[in-house]
C-alpha cells in the first residue's frame, strides 16, 4: 500500500464515518475500515537495544489499535545483506517499513521511495547528517521517525562523578556509520567542559575491533561506548580487552550495562521503538508523512552494574546508586 492508497483509504473511511454520524453512529474510521496492514521491520544488527526497538515498535502499533502482520528481519551487520533485504521488502508490496538503525533506515528509504512505501526510522542518532530529514522541523518526502541522539552531556557528567581523577575517554567507532561520526563530534565539543580529552579510534569492520581495543586501552582512563552498531554487536570483545587492562567501559543504554558495562546515562530503547510505532500508526491512518518531523528522545536514566564496576576496581558513589537502576550480568 503506497501513499496514494493510504490516503484513498483514509478518505473513504472518513466518508463512511460521516454517513454513520448522520445516522447517529459512533464508529471510527479504523473500526469501519478493518484493514490488516502488512508491515516490515529491518534492523541492522542483532543486539539487545535494536531488539528492544522492534519490541517497542509493536507496542506502539498495538496501543494505537493498528491491525497488522509484521515481518521482522535482521541484516546481521552486513551491508550487502542490509541492501538486499530492504529491496526485497520494498518489492513485496508492504504498507510500511520500519528501518532500525541508520544503515537500515537509509537502505529502506532508498528501496521504498520509488514504490511510494512510507518508511519510519528508529535509532538514528543524526537524521539530518544521515540525509533522512531536511532539518529538525522539516521531514523528507516518504520518511520520518525517532532519533536516539545520545545524551552526551549526561554521560560525561556521570563519568566525571564516578571517576573524578580521569582525564581521557576512549571511543571506538565505525568510520562509515554516520550516526557514530556525528556523535564523536558531540563528545569532542562537550568533553573540555568536564575536563576530559576524547581519544578516538576508528574501524572499518568488526575484524579490526580486537586490535583497536588493545591499542585504545593503553591510552585512556576509561571507554565510553556509543550506539555504533558494529561495536555494540561485538561488545564482548571490547569488554574482555578493557577488563583485562582494568579499564572501565561505560555503555550508552541499559542493555549494554546489563551485558558488562559499568554504567550509562542513556535512553530507553523500548520507549524509543514505541514512539516509532505510534508515528507509524499516524501515517497508516492517513496523515501525510512529510508533515511529521522526526522526534528525538530527551529522557535519560542512569543504569549501573556493580559487578562490572567491581571487576575493574571502580567504586560507584552512593549518590549515584541512590538514583540509578541496577543491572547485573556479564562482567566482560
Tab-separated table of C-alpha atoms in Angstrom:
chain	number	residue	atom	x	y	z
A	1	UNK	CA	0.000	0.000	0.000
A	2	UNK	CA	1.648	3.262	-1.100
A	3	UNK	CA	0.978	6.838	-0.021
A	4	UNK	CA	-1.888	7.282	-2.501
A	5	UNK	CA	-3.593	4.091	-1.366
A	6	UNK	CA	-3.291	5.064	2.285
A	7	UNK	CA	-4.788	8.475	1.570
A	8	UNK	CA	-7.574	6.923	-0.524
A	9	UNK	CA	-8.490	4.507	2.242
A	10	UNK	CA	-8.420	7.300	4.798
A	11	UNK	CA	-10.706	9.441	2.655
A	12	UNK	CA	-13.102	6.545	2.082
A	13	UNK	CA	-13.146	5.806	5.779
A	14	UNK	CA	-13.853	9.453	6.552
A	15	UNK	CA	-16.871	9.409	4.188
A	16	UNK	CA	-18.130	6.276	5.923
A	17	UNK	CA	-17.785	7.883	9.340
A	18	UNK	CA	-19.654	10.986	8.152
A	19	UNK	CA	-22.516	8.847	6.891
A	20	UNK	CA	-22.690	6.947	10.171
A	21	UNK	CA	-22.613	10.166	12.150
A	22	UNK	CA	-25.651	11.369	10.225
A	23	UNK	CA	-27.491	8.256	11.421
A	24	UNK	CA	-26.287	8.561	14.987
A	25	UNK	CA	-23.417	6.043	14.568
A	26	UNK	CA	-20.268	6.274	16.681
A	27	UNK	CA	-17.805	4.042	14.780
A	28	UNK	CA	-14.345	5.409	13.978
A	29	UNK	CA	-12.545	5.252	10.638
A	30	UNK	CA	-10.360	2.392	11.895
A	31	UNK	CA	-13.359	0.404	13.100
A	32	UNK	CA	-15.166	0.662	9.744
A	33	UNK	CA	-12.058	0.019	7.640
A	34	UNK	CA	-10.846	-3.125	9.371
A	35	UNK	CA	-7.665	-3.420	7.295
A	36	UNK	CA	-4.785	-5.609	8.390
A	37	UNK	CA	-1.628	-3.858	7.286
A	38	UNK	CA	1.489	-5.623	6.105
A	39	UNK	CA	4.412	-4.024	7.915
A	40	UNK	CA	8.125	-4.854	7.774
A	41	UNK	CA	10.942	-4.042	10.182
A	42	UNK	CA	14.586	-4.281	9.192
A	43	UNK	CA	17.196	-3.931	11.934
A	44	UNK	CA	20.843	-3.608	11.023
A	45	UNK	CA	22.320	-5.938	13.643
A	46	UNK	CA	21.332	-8.414	16.328
A	47	UNK	CA	21.870	-6.779	19.679
A	48	UNK	CA	19.500	-6.035	22.572
A	49	UNK	CA	18.999	-2.308	22.015
A	50	UNK	CA	17.813	-2.838	18.427
A	51	UNK	CA	15.737	-5.835	19.507
A	52	UNK	CA	14.086	-3.530	22.031
A	53	UNK	CA	13.331	-1.023	19.267
A	54	UNK	CA	11.357	-3.647	17.362
A	55	UNK	CA	9.540	-4.788	20.500
A	56	UNK	CA	8.644	-1.199	21.338
A	57	UNK	CA	7.527	-0.590	17.745
A	58	UNK	CA	4.974	-3.374	18.091
A	59	UNK	CA	3.808	-1.943	21.401
A	60	UNK	CA	3.235	1.437	19.765
A	61	UNK	CA	1.204	-0.072	16.936
A	62	UNK	CA	-0.830	-2.110	19.418
A	63	UNK	CA	-1.507	0.928	21.575
A	64	UNK	CA	-2.935	2.740	18.548
A	65	UNK	CA	-5.210	-0.176	17.635
A	66	UNK	CA	-3.484	-0.985	14.357
A	67	UNK	CA	-4.178	-4.440	12.931
A	68	UNK	CA	-1.022	-5.703	11.291
A	69	UNK	CA	1.191	-8.565	10.235
A	70	UNK	CA	4.839	-7.810	10.962
A	71	UNK	CA	7.774	-9.296	9.093
A	72	UNK	CA	10.909	-8.546	11.115
A	73	UNK	CA	14.340	-9.239	9.640
A	74	UNK	CA	17.949	-8.530	10.552
A	75	UNK	CA	20.866	-7.682	8.282
A	76	UNK	CA	23.198	-9.125	10.944
A	77	UNK	CA	25.578	-6.221	10.488
A	78	UNK	CA	26.264	-6.929	6.819
A	79	UNK	CA	25.857	-4.024	4.390
A	80	UNK	CA	25.160	-6.170	1.332
A	81	UNK	CA	22.546	-8.188	3.186
A	82	UNK	CA	21.052	-4.966	4.510
A	83	UNK	CA	20.567	-3.570	0.997
A	84	UNK	CA	19.251	-6.863	-0.357
A	85	UNK	CA	16.636	-7.301	2.366
A	86	UNK	CA	15.471	-3.689	2.025
A	87	UNK	CA	14.968	-4.184	-1.713
A	88	UNK	CA	13.092	-7.439	-1.157
A	89	UNK	CA	10.790	-5.843	1.398
A	90	UNK	CA	10.031	-2.923	-0.910
A	91	UNK	CA	9.302	-5.310	-3.785
A	92	UNK	CA	6.943	-7.363	-1.625
A	93	UNK	CA	4.442	-4.518	-1.512
A	94	UNK	CA	4.302	-3.944	2.235
A	95	UNK	CA	2.329	-0.977	3.506
A	96	UNK	CA	5.125	0.481	5.651
A	97	UNK	CA	8.707	-0.309	6.617
A	98	UNK	CA	10.492	0.474	9.862
A	99	UNK	CA	14.259	0.836	9.428
A	100	UNK	CA	16.042	0.279	12.737
A	101	UNK	CA	19.499	1.917	12.983
A	102	UNK	CA	20.952	4.345	10.452
A	103	UNK	CA	22.231	1.885	7.794
A	104	UNK	CA	18.906	0.046	7.652
A	105	UNK	CA	16.878	3.248	7.645
A	106	UNK	CA	18.923	4.513	4.692
A	107	UNK	CA	18.602	1.232	2.797
A	108	UNK	CA	14.844	1.038	3.391
A	109	UNK	CA	14.319	4.612	2.255
A	110	UNK	CA	16.363	4.103	-0.901
A	111	UNK	CA	14.460	0.915	-1.705
A	112	UNK	CA	10.990	2.109	-0.785
A	113	UNK	CA	10.895	5.637	-2.149
A	114	UNK	CA	10.147	4.868	-5.798
A	115	UNK	CA	7.431	2.415	-4.775
A	116	UNK	CA	5.833	5.002	-2.533
A	117	UNK	CA	6.275	2.887	0.592
A	118	UNK	CA	6.492	5.060	3.715
A	119	UNK	CA	9.463	4.450	5.993
A	120	UNK	CA	9.673	5.115	9.716
A	121	UNK	CA	13.213	5.197	11.027
A	122	UNK	CA	14.214	4.291	14.564
A	123	UNK	CA	17.516	4.523	16.449
A	124	UNK	CA	19.050	7.062	14.065
A	125	UNK	CA	21.340	9.388	16.008
A	126	UNK	CA	21.577	12.209	13.465
A	127	UNK	CA	18.797	12.049	10.855
A	128	UNK	CA	19.894	15.253	9.121
A	129	UNK	CA	23.512	14.129	8.704
A	130	UNK	CA	22.251	10.730	7.522
A	131	UNK	CA	20.114	12.512	4.886
A	132	UNK	CA	16.903	11.136	6.362
A	133	UNK	CA	15.472	14.536	7.291
A	134	UNK	CA	15.728	18.060	5.921
A	135	UNK	CA	16.030	19.573	9.391
A	136	UNK	CA	14.773	19.102	12.935
A	137	UNK	CA	11.492	20.703	11.922
A	138	UNK	CA	11.106	19.511	8.331
A	139	UNK	CA	10.702	15.902	7.233
A	140	UNK	CA	11.656	14.485	3.848
A	141	UNK	CA	9.103	13.054	1.448
A	142	UNK	CA	8.482	9.436	2.369
A	143	UNK	CA	10.343	9.130	5.655
A	144	UNK	CA	10.324	10.273	9.269
A	145	UNK	CA	10.971	8.651	12.603
A	146	UNK	CA	12.550	8.802	16.040
A	147	UNK	CA	16.156	9.701	16.845
A	148	UNK	CA	18.263	8.131	19.576
A	149	UNK	CA	20.653	11.060	19.797
A	150	UNK	CA	22.737	10.251	22.835
A	151	UNK	CA	22.588	12.444	25.950
A	152	UNK	CA	26.322	13.080	25.729
A	153	UNK	CA	26.495	15.692	28.488
A	154	UNK	CA	24.623	13.443	30.906
A	155	UNK	CA	27.106	10.684	30.127
A	156	UNK	CA	30.091	12.967	30.691
A	157	UNK	CA	28.627	14.134	33.998
A	158	UNK	CA	28.196	10.525	35.078
A	159	UNK	CA	31.758	9.576	34.149
A	160	UNK	CA	33.139	12.603	35.978
A	161	UNK	CA	31.126	11.756	39.092
A	162	UNK	CA	32.313	8.151	39.051
A	163	UNK	CA	35.914	8.899	38.029
A	164	UNK	CA	36.858	12.304	39.483
A	165	UNK	CA	40.532	11.954	38.505
A	166	UNK	CA	40.032	10.665	34.942
A	167	UNK	CA	41.450	12.729	32.089
A	168	UNK	CA	40.978	10.690	28.917
A	169	UNK	CA	37.949	8.904	27.482
A	170	UNK	CA	38.393	6.429	24.658
A	171	UNK	CA	35.749	5.916	21.976
A	172	UNK	CA	35.756	3.121	19.416
A	173	UNK	CA	33.596	3.704	16.344
A	174	UNK	CA	32.916	2.644	12.765
A	175	UNK	CA	34.034	5.299	10.309
A	176	UNK	CA	31.255	4.504	7.814
A	177	UNK	CA	28.402	4.941	10.324
A	178	UNK	CA	27.069	8.475	10.029
A	179	UNK	CA	25.496	8.305	13.491
A	180	UNK	CA	28.855	7.469	15.068
A	181	UNK	CA	30.764	10.201	13.243
A	182	UNK	CA	28.174	12.747	14.368
A	183	UNK	CA	28.192	11.589	17.998
A	184	UNK	CA	32.004	11.671	18.129
A	185	UNK	CA	31.812	15.370	17.274
A	186	UNK	CA	29.308	15.921	20.078
A	187	UNK	CA	31.675	14.239	22.524
A	188	UNK	CA	34.657	16.264	21.367
A	189	UNK	CA	32.707	19.516	21.653
A	190	UNK	CA	31.418	18.850	25.177
A	191	UNK	CA	34.341	16.956	26.746
A	192	UNK	CA	36.523	20.016	27.620
A	193	UNK	CA	33.695	21.421	29.762
A	194	UNK	CA	34.085	18.384	32.003
A	195	UNK	CA	37.863	18.251	31.944
A	196	UNK	CA	38.136	15.344	29.511
A	197	UNK	CA	40.082	14.659	26.348
A	198	UNK	CA	38.499	12.307	23.801
A	199	UNK	CA	40.784	9.672	22.271
A	200	UNK	CA	39.028	8.162	19.273
A	201	UNK	CA	39.851	5.031	17.312
A	202	UNK	CA	38.071	4.332	14.050
A	203	UNK	CA	37.485	0.927	12.487
A	204	UNK	CA	36.055	-0.155	9.144
A	205	UNK	CA	34.785	-3.607	10.130
A	206	UNK	CA	34.387	-5.981	13.071
A	207	UNK	CA	37.649	-7.790	12.360
A	208	UNK	CA	39.556	-4.651	13.361
A	209	UNK	CA	37.975	-4.389	16.819
A	210	UNK	CA	40.380	-6.612	18.822
A	211	UNK	CA	43.492	-4.750	17.692
A	212	UNK	CA	41.808	-1.350	18.006
A	213	UNK	CA	40.647	-2.148	21.543
A	214	UNK	CA	44.127	-3.371	22.510
A	215	UNK	CA	45.560	-0.045	21.396
A	216	UNK	CA	42.834	2.098	22.935
A	217	UNK	CA	43.077	0.658	26.454
A	218	UNK	CA	46.750	1.715	26.645
A	219	UNK	CA	45.875	5.361	26.080
A	220	UNK	CA	42.768	6.101	28.151
A	221	UNK	CA	41.356	6.096	31.669
A	222	UNK	CA	38.016	4.690	30.529
A	223	UNK	CA	35.985	3.919	27.407
A	224	UNK	CA	32.570	5.349	26.602
A	225	UNK	CA	30.598	3.218	24.212
A	226	UNK	CA	28.109	4.718	21.771
A	227	UNK	CA	25.296	3.151	19.759
A	228	UNK	CA	27.716	2.210	16.976
A	229	UNK	CA	26.154	-0.946	15.552
A	230	UNK	CA	29.384	-2.750	14.703
A	231	UNK	CA	30.926	-2.039	18.096
A	232	UNK	CA	27.775	-2.905	20.061
A	233	UNK	CA	27.439	-6.124	18.082
A	234	UNK	CA	30.959	-7.019	19.264
A	235	UNK	CA	30.744	-5.574	22.763
A	236	UNK	CA	32.042	-8.755	24.472
A	237	UNK	CA	35.361	-8.320	22.655
A	238	UNK	CA	35.726	-4.726	23.853
A	239	UNK	CA	34.761	-5.664	27.408
A	240	UNK	CA	37.241	-8.529	27.508
A	241	UNK	CA	40.124	-6.314	26.390
A	242	UNK	CA	39.175	-3.446	28.693
A	243	UNK	CA	38.553	-5.565	31.776
A	244	UNK	CA	41.895	-7.316	31.350
A	245	UNK	CA	43.537	-3.872	31.354
A	246	UNK	CA	41.478	-2.625	34.305
A	247	UNK	CA	39.718	-0.021	32.165
A	248	UNK	CA	36.015	0.704	32.856
A	249	UNK	CA	33.652	0.711	29.883
A	250	UNK	CA	30.589	2.948	30.101
A	251	UNK	CA	27.610	1.936	27.970
A	252	UNK	CA	25.143	4.112	26.116
A	253	UNK	CA	21.998	2.358	27.370
A	254	UNK	CA	20.831	-0.170	29.927
A	255	UNK	CA	21.229	-3.342	27.858
A	256	UNK	CA	24.927	-2.626	27.413
A	257	UNK	CA	25.209	-2.182	31.168
A	258	UNK	CA	23.470	-5.489	31.727
A	259	UNK	CA	25.970	-7.071	29.356
A	260	UNK	CA	29.007	-5.840	31.269
A	261	UNK	CA	29.478	-2.080	31.009
A	262	UNK	CA	29.862	-0.354	34.379
A	263	UNK	CA	27.171	2.310	33.936
A	264	UNK	CA	25.312	4.506	31.472
A	265	UNK	CA	23.275	7.661	31.272
A	266	UNK	CA	21.192	6.504	28.343
A	267	UNK	CA	17.767	6.267	26.798
A	268	UNK	CA	15.096	3.578	26.911
A	269	UNK	CA	15.025	1.738	23.584
A	270	UNK	CA	11.656	0.124	24.246
A	271	UNK	CA	10.217	3.613	24.586
A	272	UNK	CA	12.138	4.713	21.501
A	273	UNK	CA	10.510	1.936	19.494
A	274	UNK	CA	7.104	2.654	20.963
A	275	UNK	CA	7.289	6.247	19.759
A	276	UNK	CA	8.132	4.980	16.273
A	277	UNK	CA	5.137	2.639	16.367
A	278	UNK	CA	2.808	5.480	17.296
A	279	UNK	CA	4.272	7.543	14.465
A	280	UNK	CA	3.745	4.661	12.026
A	281	UNK	CA	0.112	4.455	13.124
A	282	UNK	CA	-0.367	8.130	12.288
A	283	UNK	CA	0.861	7.501	8.762
A	284	UNK	CA	-1.249	4.370	8.293
A	285	UNK	CA	-4.308	6.308	9.425
A	286	UNK	CA	-3.754	8.783	6.606
A	287	UNK	CA	-1.528	11.549	7.950
A	288	UNK	CA	0.950	12.882	5.377
A	289	UNK	CA	4.371	11.611	6.419
A	290	UNK	CA	6.044	14.714	5.005
A	291	UNK	CA	4.229	16.835	7.585
A	292	UNK	CA	5.564	14.806	10.551
A	293	UNK	CA	9.030	15.972	11.674
A	294	UNK	CA	11.225	13.403	13.381
A	295	UNK	CA	11.202	13.206	17.168
A	296	UNK	CA	14.187	12.946	19.492
A	297	UNK	CA	14.197	11.104	22.803
A	298	UNK	CA	15.104	13.604	25.502
A	299	UNK	CA	14.663	11.479	28.625
A	300	UNK	CA	17.677	9.630	30.018
A	301	UNK	CA	18.218	7.392	33.004
A	302	UNK	CA	21.215	6.131	34.929
A	303	UNK	CA	21.884	2.403	35.000
A	304	UNK	CA	24.737	0.753	36.900
A	305	UNK	CA	26.306	-2.703	37.062
A	306	UNK	CA	28.063	-3.099	40.436
A	307	UNK	CA	29.580	-6.452	39.435
A	308	UNK	CA	31.176	-4.972	36.322
A	309	UNK	CA	32.453	-1.987	38.300
A	310	UNK	CA	33.978	-4.274	40.925
A	311	UNK	CA	35.788	-6.258	38.230
A	312	UNK	CA	37.825	-3.146	37.321
A	313	UNK	CA	38.109	-1.900	40.926
A	314	UNK	CA	35.772	1.026	40.351
A	315	UNK	CA	33.678	2.195	43.282
A	316	UNK	CA	30.243	3.549	42.481
A	317	UNK	CA	29.400	6.534	44.735
A	318	UNK	CA	26.335	6.077	46.905
A	319	UNK	CA	24.847	9.254	45.457
A	320	UNK	CA	24.724	7.516	42.061
A	321	UNK	CA	23.458	4.218	43.443
A	322	UNK	CA	20.603	6.035	45.144
A	323	UNK	CA	19.213	7.329	41.853
A	324	UNK	CA	20.179	4.510	39.480
A	325	UNK	CA	18.620	1.338	38.182
A	326	UNK	CA	20.802	-1.675	38.941
A	327	UNK	CA	21.663	-4.269	36.303
A	328	UNK	CA	23.734	-7.341	36.939
A	329	UNK	CA	25.181	-9.644	34.359
A	330	UNK	CA	28.324	-10.321	32.388
A	331	UNK	CA	31.484	-8.695	33.630
A	332	UNK	CA	33.279	-8.818	30.300
